Coordinates of C-alpha atoms in Angstrom, one line a residue:
M62 CA -18.8 -18.3 19.1
A63 CA -15.5 -16.6 19.1
K64 CA -14.3 -13.3 20.7
Q65 CA -13.0 -10.8 18.4
N66 CA -9.5 -9.7 18.2
V67 CA -9.0 -6.2 17.5
A68 CA -8.2 -6.1 14.0
E69 CA -10.9 -8.1 13.6
Q70 CA -12.9 -4.9 15.3
F71 CA -10.7 -2.7 13.9
V72 CA -12.0 -3.7 11.1
D73 CA -16.2 -3.6 11.1
I74 CA -15.9 -0.2 12.5
L75 CA -14.5 0.7 9.0
A76 CA -16.6 -1.2 7.5
R77 CA -19.7 1.3 9.5
A78 CA -17.8 3.6 8.3
G79 CA -18.8 2.7 5.0
V80 CA -15.3 1.9 3.8
K81 CA -15.7 -0.9 1.1
R82 CA -11.2 -0.8 0.4
L83 CA -7.9 -0.6 1.6
Y84 CA -5.5 -0.8 -0.6
G85 CA -1.8 -1.8 0.3
V86 CA 0.4 -4.4 0.3
V87 CA 1.1 -6.9 2.3
G88 CA 3.1 -7.5 5.2
D89 CA 4.0 -10.2 8.5
S90 CA 2.5 -6.6 10.8
L91 CA -0.6 -6.3 9.0
N92 CA -1.2 -10.2 8.2
P93 CA -4.0 -10.4 11.5
V94 CA -5.5 -7.2 9.6
V95 CA -5.5 -8.2 6.1
D96 CA -6.6 -12.0 8.1
A97 CA -9.3 -10.4 8.8
I98 CA -9.9 -8.7 6.1
R99 CA -10.5 -11.9 4.1
R100 CA -12.8 -13.0 6.4
N101 CA -15.2 -10.0 6.0
S102 CA -17.6 -9.4 2.8
A103 CA -17.7 -5.9 3.5
I104 CA -14.1 -5.2 3.2
D105 CA -12.1 -6.4 -0.2
W106 CA -8.2 -6.2 0.3
I107 CA -6.7 -4.0 -3.0
H108 CA -3.5 -5.6 -3.4
V109 CA -1.4 -2.6 -5.3
R110 CA 2.0 -3.6 -6.3
H111 CA 3.6 -0.4 -4.4
E112 CA 2.3 1.4 -0.9
E113 CA 2.2 5.1 -2.7
T114 CA 0.0 3.6 -5.1
A115 CA -2.1 2.7 -2.4
A116 CA -3.3 5.8 -0.3
F117 CA -3.4 8.0 -3.4
A118 CA -5.9 5.6 -5.4
A119 CA -7.0 6.3 -1.6
G120 CA -7.8 9.9 -1.6
A121 CA -8.8 9.0 -6.0
E122 CA -11.1 7.1 -3.8
A123 CA -12.3 9.9 -1.7
Q124 CA -12.7 12.5 -4.4
I125 CA -15.2 11.0 -6.1
T126 CA -16.9 9.3 -3.8
G127 CA -17.0 11.8 -1.5
S128 CA -16.8 9.2 2.4
L129 CA -13.7 8.2 3.6
A130 CA -11.6 5.7 1.7
A131 CA -8.4 3.0 3.3
C132 CA -5.3 1.9 3.1
A133 CA -2.6 0.7 4.4
G134 CA 1.4 -0.9 4.7
S135 CA 3.1 -2.7 6.7
C136 CA 5.7 -1.9 9.3
G137 CA 8.7 0.5 8.2
P138 CA 9.4 0.7 4.5
G139 CA 5.6 -0.5 4.1
N140 CA 3.9 2.7 5.8
L141 CA 6.6 5.2 4.6
H142 CA 5.7 4.0 1.6
L143 CA 2.0 5.6 1.9
I144 CA 3.5 8.9 2.4
N145 CA 3.5 10.5 -0.1
G146 CA 0.2 9.6 -1.3
L147 CA -1.5 10.6 1.7
Y148 CA 0.0 14.5 1.1
D149 CA -1.6 14.5 -1.5
A150 CA -4.9 13.8 0.3
H151 CA -4.7 15.6 2.8
R152 CA -3.7 19.0 0.7
S153 CA -7.0 17.4 -1.4
M154 CA -9.2 17.5 1.4
A155 CA -9.6 13.5 1.3
P156 CA -11.0 11.7 4.3
V157 CA -8.7 8.7 4.8
L158 CA -7.4 6.7 6.6
A159 CA -4.1 5.1 7.2
L160 CA -3.8 2.5 8.4
A161 CA 0.2 1.6 9.4
S162 CA 1.3 -0.9 10.9
H163 CA 4.0 -1.4 13.5
I164 CA 6.8 -3.6 14.3
P165 CA 5.5 -5.9 17.6
S166 CA 5.5 -3.6 21.0
S167 CA 7.7 -4.6 23.0
E168 CA 10.2 -3.8 20.8
I169 CA 9.7 -0.5 20.2
G170 CA 12.5 2.1 20.4
L171 CA 15.0 -0.4 21.2
G172 CA 16.8 0.1 16.7
Y173 CA 14.2 -3.2 16.1
F174 CA 14.8 -4.5 12.4
Q175 CA 12.0 -2.1 9.8
E176 CA 11.4 -0.1 12.8
T177 CA 10.3 3.3 12.6
H178 CA 8.0 6.3 14.1
P179 CA 4.3 6.2 12.4
E180 CA 3.4 9.1 14.6
L181 CA 6.2 11.6 13.9
L182 CA 6.2 10.4 10.6
F183 CA 3.0 11.3 9.2
Q184 CA 2.5 14.4 11.6
E185 CA 2.5 17.1 9.1
C186 CA -0.2 14.8 6.7
S187 CA -2.9 14.1 8.9
H188 CA -5.6 15.5 11.3
Y189 CA -5.0 12.9 14.1
N190 CA -2.2 10.6 13.7
E191 CA -2.1 7.8 16.9
M192 CA -0.7 4.5 17.8
I193 CA -3.3 1.3 19.1
S194 CA -0.6 0.8 22.5
N195 CA -2.9 -1.1 23.7
P196 CA -6.4 -3.2 22.9
E197 CA -8.5 -1.5 25.5
Q198 CA -8.2 1.3 22.9
M199 CA -10.1 0.1 21.0
P200 CA -12.3 1.3 19.0
R201 CA -12.5 5.0 20.6
L202 CA -9.6 5.5 19.8
L203 CA -10.5 4.5 15.4
Q204 CA -14.1 5.7 15.9
T205 CA -11.9 9.1 17.2
A206 CA -10.1 8.6 13.9
I207 CA -12.6 8.0 11.5
Q208 CA -14.0 11.8 12.6
H209 CA -11.5 14.0 12.4
A210 CA -11.2 12.7 9.1
I211 CA -14.5 13.0 8.3
G212 CA -15.3 15.4 10.2
R213 CA -12.0 17.4 8.9
G214 CA -11.9 16.7 5.8
G215 CA -8.7 14.3 5.2
V216 CA -6.2 11.5 6.8
S217 CA -6.1 10.3 10.1
V218 CA -3.4 7.4 10.4
V219 CA -3.9 5.0 13.5
S220 CA -0.1 3.2 13.4
M221 CA -0.3 -0.9 15.6
P222 CA 2.3 -3.2 16.1
G223 CA 0.7 -7.1 14.6
D224 CA 0.7 -7.8 17.8
V225 CA -1.8 -5.6 19.1
A226 CA -3.8 -6.8 15.9
S227 CA -3.6 -9.7 16.9
K228 CA -5.0 -9.9 20.8
P229 CA -8.8 -10.1 21.9
A230 CA -10.5 -7.4 21.7
P231 CA -11.8 -5.7 24.9
E232 CA -15.9 -6.9 26.0
K233 CA -17.4 -4.3 27.4
S234 CA -15.8 -1.8 23.7
I235 CA -18.0 1.3 23.3
E236 CA -19.5 1.1 19.9
H237 CA -20.7 5.0 19.3
A238 CA -22.6 6.4 16.6
L239 CA -19.7 7.3 13.8
V240 CA -19.9 10.6 11.9
T241 CA -20.3 9.9 8.5
A242 CA -21.1 13.6 6.3
R243 CA -19.6 16.9 7.5
P244 CA -21.9 19.4 8.1
T245 CA -22.8 22.8 5.9
V246 CA -21.2 26.4 8.0
R247 CA -23.3 29.7 7.8
P248 CA -21.7 32.7 8.3
G249 CA -23.1 34.0 12.3
D250 CA -25.4 37.3 10.7
D251 CA -23.1 39.8 11.2
E252 CA -20.6 39.1 8.4
I253 CA -23.2 38.6 5.5
D254 CA -24.7 42.5 6.3
K255 CA -21.2 43.0 6.2
L256 CA -20.6 41.7 2.7
C257 CA -24.2 43.0 1.6
R258 CA -22.7 46.6 2.5
M259 CA -19.8 46.1 0.2
V260 CA -21.3 44.6 -2.5
D261 CA -23.4 47.1 -3.1
E262 CA -21.5 49.7 -2.5
A263 CA -18.1 48.4 -5.6
K264 CA -19.6 49.0 -8.8
R265 CA -17.0 46.0 -10.4
V266 CA -16.5 43.2 -8.8
T267 CA -16.0 39.7 -9.7
L268 CA -16.2 36.0 -7.9
F269 CA -13.1 34.1 -8.4
C270 CA -14.1 31.0 -7.6
G271 CA -11.5 27.0 -5.9
S272 CA -13.3 23.4 -5.4
G273 CA -15.7 25.2 -2.2
T274 CA -18.2 26.2 -4.8
A275 CA -18.2 21.7 -5.8
G276 CA -22.2 21.9 -5.3
A277 CA -22.8 25.6 -5.5
H278 CA -22.2 25.8 -8.9
A279 CA -26.7 27.8 -9.0
E280 CA -25.8 29.8 -6.7
V281 CA -22.8 31.5 -7.1
M282 CA -24.7 31.8 -11.4
E283 CA -27.6 33.2 -9.3
F284 CA -25.5 35.6 -8.0
A285 CA -23.2 36.7 -10.4
E286 CA -26.6 37.4 -12.8
K287 CA -27.7 39.6 -9.3
I288 CA -24.5 40.9 -9.6
K289 CA -23.6 41.4 -12.8
S290 CA -19.9 40.0 -11.9
P291 CA -17.4 37.8 -14.1
V292 CA -16.7 35.0 -12.9
G293 CA -12.9 33.1 -12.9
H294 CA -11.3 30.1 -11.2
A295 CA -8.4 28.7 -10.2
L296 CA -7.2 25.4 -11.6
R297 CA -9.2 23.4 -8.5
G298 CA -12.6 25.1 -9.5
K299 CA -13.1 24.7 -13.1
E300 CA -14.6 21.5 -12.9
W301 CA -17.2 22.8 -10.7
I302 CA -17.7 26.6 -11.9
Q303 CA -17.6 27.0 -16.7
Y304 CA -19.2 24.5 -17.4
D305 CA -23.0 26.6 -18.4
N306 CA -21.6 29.9 -17.4
P307 CA -22.6 32.9 -19.6
Y308 CA -20.2 34.6 -17.0
D309 CA -16.7 33.2 -17.3
V310 CA -13.8 34.4 -18.0
G311 CA -11.2 31.7 -17.6
M312 CA -9.2 31.0 -15.5
S313 CA -5.5 33.1 -13.6
G314 CA -3.1 31.2 -12.5
L315 CA 0.3 29.9 -13.9
L316 CA -1.2 27.7 -16.2
G317 CA -4.2 30.5 -16.5
Y318 CA -6.1 30.9 -20.4
G319 CA -8.5 33.7 -21.1
A320 CA -9.4 37.3 -19.0
A321 CA -9.3 35.9 -15.8
Y322 CA -6.3 38.1 -14.4
E323 CA -7.7 41.3 -15.9
A324 CA -11.0 40.6 -14.2
T325 CA -9.5 39.6 -11.0
N326 CA -6.8 42.5 -10.8
E327 CA -9.6 45.7 -12.3
C328 CA -11.9 45.2 -10.1
D329 CA -13.5 47.2 -7.1
L330 CA -14.3 44.5 -4.5
L331 CA -12.6 40.9 -5.3
V332 CA -14.4 37.8 -4.2
L333 CA -12.8 34.7 -3.5
L334 CA -15.7 31.4 -3.0
G335 CA -13.8 27.9 -1.8
T336 CA -10.3 28.5 -3.3
D337 CA -6.9 28.9 -1.3
F338 CA -5.5 30.1 -4.8
P339 CA -1.6 29.8 -3.5
Y340 CA -0.5 32.6 -6.4
N341 CA -0.2 35.6 -4.5
A342 CA 1.3 37.6 -7.5
F343 CA -1.7 37.0 -9.5
L344 CA -4.3 39.1 -7.2
P345 CA -4.4 42.5 -6.9
D346 CA -3.1 43.9 -3.3
D347 CA -5.0 47.6 -4.4
V348 CA -8.5 46.2 -4.4
K349 CA -10.9 45.5 -1.7
I350 CA -11.1 41.3 -1.4
V351 CA -13.4 39.7 1.2
Q352 CA -12.5 35.5 1.1
V353 CA -15.2 32.9 1.7
D354 CA -14.6 28.9 3.5
V355 CA -15.2 26.7 5.1
R356 CA -11.2 26.2 6.4
P357 CA -10.7 29.1 9.1
E358 CA -7.0 28.3 8.2
H359 CA -7.1 29.5 4.6
L360 CA -8.8 33.1 5.4
G361 CA -5.6 35.1 4.8
R362 CA -3.4 33.2 4.0
R363 CA -2.6 34.6 0.6
S364 CA -3.7 37.9 0.7
K365 CA -4.6 41.0 2.9
L366 CA -8.4 40.7 3.5
D367 CA -10.9 43.7 3.9
L368 CA -13.2 40.3 5.4
A369 CA -12.2 37.3 6.0
V370 CA -16.1 35.0 6.3
W371 CA -16.7 31.5 7.6
G372 CA -19.1 29.5 5.8
D373 CA -19.9 27.0 4.0
V374 CA -20.3 28.7 0.1
R375 CA -23.6 27.4 -0.8
E376 CA -24.7 29.0 2.7
T377 CA -23.1 31.7 3.0
L378 CA -24.7 32.4 -0.6
R379 CA -28.0 31.6 -0.4
C380 CA -27.9 34.4 2.3
L381 CA -26.0 37.3 0.9
T382 CA -28.0 36.6 -2.7
P383 CA -31.9 37.5 -1.2
R384 CA -29.9 40.4 0.6
V385 CA -28.2 43.0 -2.2
K386 CA -29.1 44.9 -3.9
P387 CA -29.3 44.4 -8.1
K388 CA -27.5 45.7 -10.6
S389 CA -28.1 46.5 -13.7
D390 CA -24.7 48.1 -15.2
R391 CA -23.1 45.4 -17.0
K392 CA -20.3 47.6 -18.8
F393 CA -17.0 45.8 -16.7
L394 CA -18.7 42.2 -17.1
D395 CA -19.1 43.0 -21.4
R396 CA -15.8 44.0 -21.0
M397 CA -14.6 41.6 -20.2
L398 CA -16.2 39.2 -21.1
K399 CA -15.2 41.2 -24.4
K400 CA -11.8 40.5 -23.3
H401 CA -11.7 36.9 -22.6
A402 CA -13.4 36.7 -25.6
N403 CA -10.4 38.0 -27.8
A404 CA -8.0 36.5 -25.3
L405 CA -9.1 33.0 -26.6
E406 CA -8.9 33.6 -30.7
G407 CA -5.4 34.8 -29.6
V408 CA -3.6 32.4 -29.2
V409 CA -6.6 29.6 -30.5
K410 CA -5.1 28.8 -33.5
A411 CA -1.7 27.2 -32.0
Y412 CA -3.2 23.9 -32.3
T413 CA -4.5 23.5 -34.7
R414 CA -2.8 25.1 -37.3
K415 CA -1.5 22.1 -39.8
V416 CA -1.3 19.9 -36.4
E417 CA -3.0 16.6 -38.8
K418 CA 0.8 17.1 -40.8
H419 CA 2.9 17.8 -37.1
V420 CA 4.8 14.7 -36.8
P421 CA 6.8 14.7 -32.8
I422 CA 2.3 15.2 -32.6
H423 CA 0.9 18.6 -30.9
P424 CA 0.1 17.4 -27.1
E425 CA -2.4 20.8 -27.2
F426 CA -3.9 18.1 -30.8
V427 CA -3.5 15.3 -28.1
A428 CA -6.1 16.6 -24.9
S429 CA -8.3 18.1 -27.8
V430 CA -9.6 15.0 -30.1
L431 CA -9.0 13.8 -26.4
D432 CA -12.4 15.8 -24.7
E433 CA -14.5 15.6 -28.0
M434 CA -13.8 11.9 -28.2
A435 CA -14.7 10.8 -24.2
D436 CA -18.0 10.1 -21.9
D437 CA -20.5 12.9 -21.0
D438 CA -19.0 11.0 -17.6
A439 CA -15.7 10.3 -18.1
V440 CA -13.5 10.3 -15.2
F441 CA -10.1 12.0 -15.7
T442 CA -6.8 12.0 -13.3
V443 CA -3.9 13.8 -14.3
D444 CA -0.2 13.6 -13.8
T445 CA 2.0 16.7 -13.0
G446 CA 3.7 19.1 -15.3
M447 CA 2.9 19.7 -19.0
N448 CA -0.3 17.9 -18.0
N449 CA -1.3 19.9 -16.6
V450 CA -1.8 22.6 -18.8
W451 CA -2.5 20.4 -21.0
A452 CA -6.3 19.7 -19.0
A453 CA -6.5 22.8 -17.9
R454 CA -6.9 24.0 -21.3
Y455 CA -8.7 21.5 -23.7
L456 CA -10.8 19.4 -21.3
T457 CA -14.5 20.1 -21.5
P458 CA -16.4 20.7 -17.6
N459 CA -20.1 19.8 -18.1
G460 CA -21.6 19.0 -14.9
K461 CA -20.5 15.0 -14.9
R462 CA -16.7 14.9 -16.0
R463 CA -14.7 14.8 -13.4
V464 CA -11.2 15.7 -13.4
I465 CA -8.3 15.4 -10.2
G466 CA -4.6 15.6 -9.4
S467 CA -2.5 16.7 -7.1
F468 CA -3.1 20.4 -8.4
S469 CA -3.0 21.6 -4.5
H470 CA 0.3 18.4 -3.3
G471 CA 2.1 18.6 -7.4
S472 CA 3.3 15.3 -6.7
M473 CA 4.2 13.0 -10.2
A474 CA 3.1 9.6 -11.3
N475 CA -0.7 10.0 -10.2
A476 CA -2.4 10.0 -12.6
L477 CA -2.0 5.5 -12.9
P478 CA -2.6 5.5 -8.9
Q479 CA -6.1 7.5 -9.4
A480 CA -7.3 6.4 -12.1
I481 CA -7.5 2.8 -10.2
G482 CA -9.3 4.1 -6.8
A483 CA -11.7 6.4 -9.6
Q484 CA -12.6 3.0 -11.3
F485 CA -13.2 1.1 -8.5
T486 CA -15.9 3.5 -7.6
D487 CA -17.9 2.5 -10.5
L488 CA -16.6 0.5 -13.0
N489 CA -19.2 1.4 -15.6
R490 CA -17.8 4.7 -15.8
Q491 CA -15.2 6.1 -18.0
V492 CA -11.7 6.4 -16.4
V493 CA -8.7 8.2 -18.4
A494 CA -5.8 8.5 -17.0
M495 CA -3.8 11.4 -18.6
S496 CA -0.2 10.5 -18.2
G497 CA 3.2 11.2 -18.6
D498 CA 5.9 9.8 -19.4
G499 CA 8.4 10.4 -16.2
G500 CA 5.0 9.8 -14.3
F501 CA 3.8 7.2 -14.9
S502 CA 7.5 4.8 -15.5
M503 CA 7.4 6.2 -11.7
L504 CA 4.5 3.5 -10.9
M505 CA 4.5 1.8 -13.5
G506 CA 5.3 -1.4 -11.7
D507 CA 1.3 -1.2 -11.4
F508 CA -0.5 -0.7 -14.2
L509 CA -0.2 -5.0 -13.4
T510 CA -3.2 -3.9 -10.7
L511 CA -5.0 -3.4 -13.2
V512 CA -4.2 -5.7 -15.4
Q513 CA -4.7 -8.2 -11.7
Y514 CA -8.1 -7.7 -11.5
D515 CA -9.0 -5.7 -15.0
L516 CA -10.2 -2.6 -13.9
P517 CA -10.5 -0.9 -17.2
V518 CA -9.0 2.3 -17.2
K519 CA -7.8 3.7 -20.1
V520 CA -4.6 5.3 -20.1
V521 CA -3.3 7.9 -22.5
L522 CA 0.6 8.9 -22.3
F523 CA 1.5 12.3 -23.3
N524 CA 5.2 10.4 -24.0
N525 CA 7.8 13.5 -25.2
S526 CA 10.4 11.5 -23.4
S527 CA 11.7 14.5 -21.4
L528 CA 10.5 16.0 -17.8
G529 CA 8.7 19.1 -19.7
M530 CA 7.7 20.7 -16.4
V531 CA 11.5 20.2 -15.2
E532 CA 12.9 21.9 -18.3
L533 CA 10.8 25.1 -17.8
E534 CA 12.3 25.5 -15.1
M535 CA 15.9 25.6 -16.2
L536 CA 14.7 27.7 -18.2
V537 CA 13.4 30.0 -15.9
A538 CA 16.7 30.0 -14.6
G539 CA 18.7 30.6 -17.7
L540 CA 19.9 27.6 -17.3
P541 CA 20.7 24.6 -20.6
S542 CA 17.8 22.0 -19.8
Y543 CA 20.4 18.8 -18.5
G544 CA 19.0 15.6 -16.6
T545 CA 15.5 15.8 -18.2
T546 CA 15.2 13.4 -20.8
N547 CA 14.2 10.0 -20.8
K548 CA 15.4 6.6 -22.5
N549 CA 11.0 5.6 -23.0
P550 CA 11.1 2.2 -24.7
D551 CA 7.2 1.2 -27.0
F552 CA 5.1 1.6 -23.4
A553 CA 2.6 0.2 -26.2
A554 CA 4.3 -2.7 -26.7
I555 CA 5.0 -3.4 -22.9
A556 CA 1.2 -3.2 -22.6
R557 CA 0.6 -5.8 -24.3
A558 CA 3.3 -8.0 -22.9
A559 CA 1.8 -7.2 -19.7
G560 CA -2.1 -9.0 -21.1
A561 CA -3.5 -5.3 -21.8
Y562 CA -4.2 -3.7 -24.6
G563 CA -0.9 -1.4 -26.0
V564 CA -1.6 0.6 -29.4
R565 CA 1.6 3.4 -30.3
V566 CA 0.5 6.4 -32.4
E567 CA 2.9 8.5 -34.3
K568 CA 0.9 10.2 -36.5
P569 CA -1.1 13.0 -35.7
K570 CA -3.8 10.6 -38.2
Q571 CA -3.7 7.8 -36.1
L572 CA -4.5 9.4 -33.4
Q573 CA -8.6 9.0 -33.3
S574 CA -8.7 5.1 -34.4
A575 CA -5.9 3.9 -32.0
L576 CA -8.6 6.0 -29.2
K577 CA -11.5 4.5 -30.0
D578 CA -10.0 0.6 -30.5
A579 CA -9.1 1.4 -26.8
F580 CA -12.2 2.8 -25.9
K581 CA -13.7 0.4 -27.6
H582 CA -11.4 -2.3 -25.6
K583 CA -13.1 -3.6 -21.9
G584 CA -10.7 -4.2 -20.0
P585 CA -7.1 -2.6 -19.8
A586 CA -5.5 -0.1 -21.6
L587 CA -2.9 2.4 -23.4
V588 CA -2.1 4.1 -25.6
D589 CA 1.0 5.2 -26.4
V590 CA 1.3 9.1 -27.6
V591 CA 4.9 10.4 -29.4
T592 CA 4.1 14.8 -28.3
D593 CA 6.3 17.4 -29.9
P594 CA 8.9 17.7 -26.1
N595 CA 9.1 21.7 -27.4
A596 CA 5.9 22.3 -27.2
L597 CA 6.4 24.0 -23.8
S598 CA 3.5 26.7 -22.4
I599 CA 3.2 30.6 -21.2
P600 CA 0.4 31.7 -18.7
P601 CA -1.5 34.8 -20.0
K602 CA 0.4 37.8 -17.5
I603 CA 4.0 37.4 -16.4
S604 CA 6.0 39.4 -13.6
A605 CA 9.2 38.7 -13.1
D606 CA 8.3 38.1 -9.0
M607 CA 4.8 35.3 -11.2
V608 CA 8.5 33.6 -11.8
T609 CA 9.7 32.3 -8.5
G610 CA 9.1 28.7 -7.9
F611 CA 8.0 28.0 -11.4
A612 CA 8.8 26.9 -14.6
L613 CA 7.5 30.4 -16.7
S614 CA 9.9 31.0 -19.9
A615 CA 9.7 33.9 -22.7
S616 CA 12.2 31.4 -24.7
K617 CA 11.1 30.9 -29.3
I618 CA 10.2 27.4 -27.6
V619 CA 7.4 28.9 -26.7
L620 CA 3.6 28.5 -27.3
D621 CA 1.3 29.9 -25.7
G622 CA -1.0 27.4 -26.1
G623 CA -4.7 26.6 -27.4
V624 CA -8.5 26.4 -25.7
G625 CA -10.1 24.5 -27.5
R626 CA -13.9 24.5 -26.5
M627 CA -13.9 27.4 -24.8
L628 CA -13.1 29.5 -27.2
Q629 CA -16.4 28.1 -28.5
M630 CA -18.0 29.4 -25.1
A631 CA -16.7 32.1 -25.0
R632 CA -17.5 33.3 -28.5
S633 CA -21.8 31.9 -26.7
N634 CA -21.7 33.6 -24.4
L635 CA -21.6 37.6 -26.0
R636 CA -24.7 37.0 -27.6
N637 CA -25.3 37.9 -23.7
V638 CA -23.4 41.0 -24.8
P639 CA -25.3 44.6 -25.3
R640 CA -24.7 45.3 -29.6
P641 CA -23.6 48.8 -30.0

């Protein structure tokens, strides 16, 4: 039997760690690894058109599966292209292993062709970033990188010169059992006791939930019922906590709606559950705040805490809920539920008024129809910008749907590549990319990846021929919009020319049939919807402090924005409010 080289050992270890695919673009320094994949049936090489797409796709796959995903780039410019997608994966706590192949080891430090220093470049977007400069470092270095990515939740980068990858692997290398899942973390009894006392002493408690409540829906609902607490959420908490929630008061923040802002600012005790909510201007500074998070470095970095609890949300609530005293006073909860319903009643007409006649089409109407027609277990990937607003306000979570975006890193062009990674996890699951024309055109080349692999991703393109969020930023600064207009082609025609299904929608009455036909199509499809560039949005509460660093405007061209089926949910929850 022929002896393994380092590249073959590298691929075998990835397969043992559960990696199914390696996304990337081939190149000379990467060739030994790609060839090892060719001869290994456990892993597929996914050839994308841009390495940024590779990193975004791996990050999305990791978020869908909860398991390690991987991407790779050849030396210099090749692996440098990974960096934006890796930043997004890292900030989304997605376990991703990135291989940054390197120039010949004998030439490092001598200004060689395509030379960069990956051990420096990727330092800020990784938990672990080291170079294999000698075969004797294998497999320990790779195993360490894998365990950092999985154990800490984020990116590990391994750089490796192509000549090292081709060398024989060490004969007596030590391969140990790999960590492939994260443990749950339970707070100590002292912290639970302190939190219990604070909850018992407070008359009005509000829960504000983030992505850390994934898998803890039942525990949050049980706790909210026992203490009669309204439940608000951040954008990344929406998919995990809003559905089947009789205590829902909406979302706070710059894309927010409903009564979440009031609930978080009018309580006696605010409990932040698994959220690293970045906009501290929306958080109160005159109430007691408790934060529960599995990442201790997140505790207290957004607001002054009265108690920091290091622990998994589900395990923390399992310990806490039996200990707290039940509350019988629903006045605060019922008042917030009424405020929430009234707030949604006031804005719902923004997307229903004359939508059948409005040309260009209201993007709110597109999002609402898309929400109604998509599968119950669909995966939505959402471009940064105004599409974040439409997804936040119109996509209805149900415990089975997933919504993925660049919600922490805020990159453009994320929806299409993330849809690629999401679709590879299950070719029979509906994946819908809610793309903006700016983001889509930025990485449009990887629409060809959909065609090459016949991935049935449905791209719904919100085409307003502008960078809408940037226009808002300019309005905030009192500047006229400049450099924000896109001169776009017929994207549907481009899709058809590439060998995919493509249809252009310019009138509202065409929308439903266009989406229906696209969803029925077995391969990739693009629905190019011409939308109103003047349809912008503002949050329910704004102040001068909130304006800084984000798009806010009180201009007459800004709409309050609708809320889709969330109004129905709010009305339903009002049935629980006792009538006077």
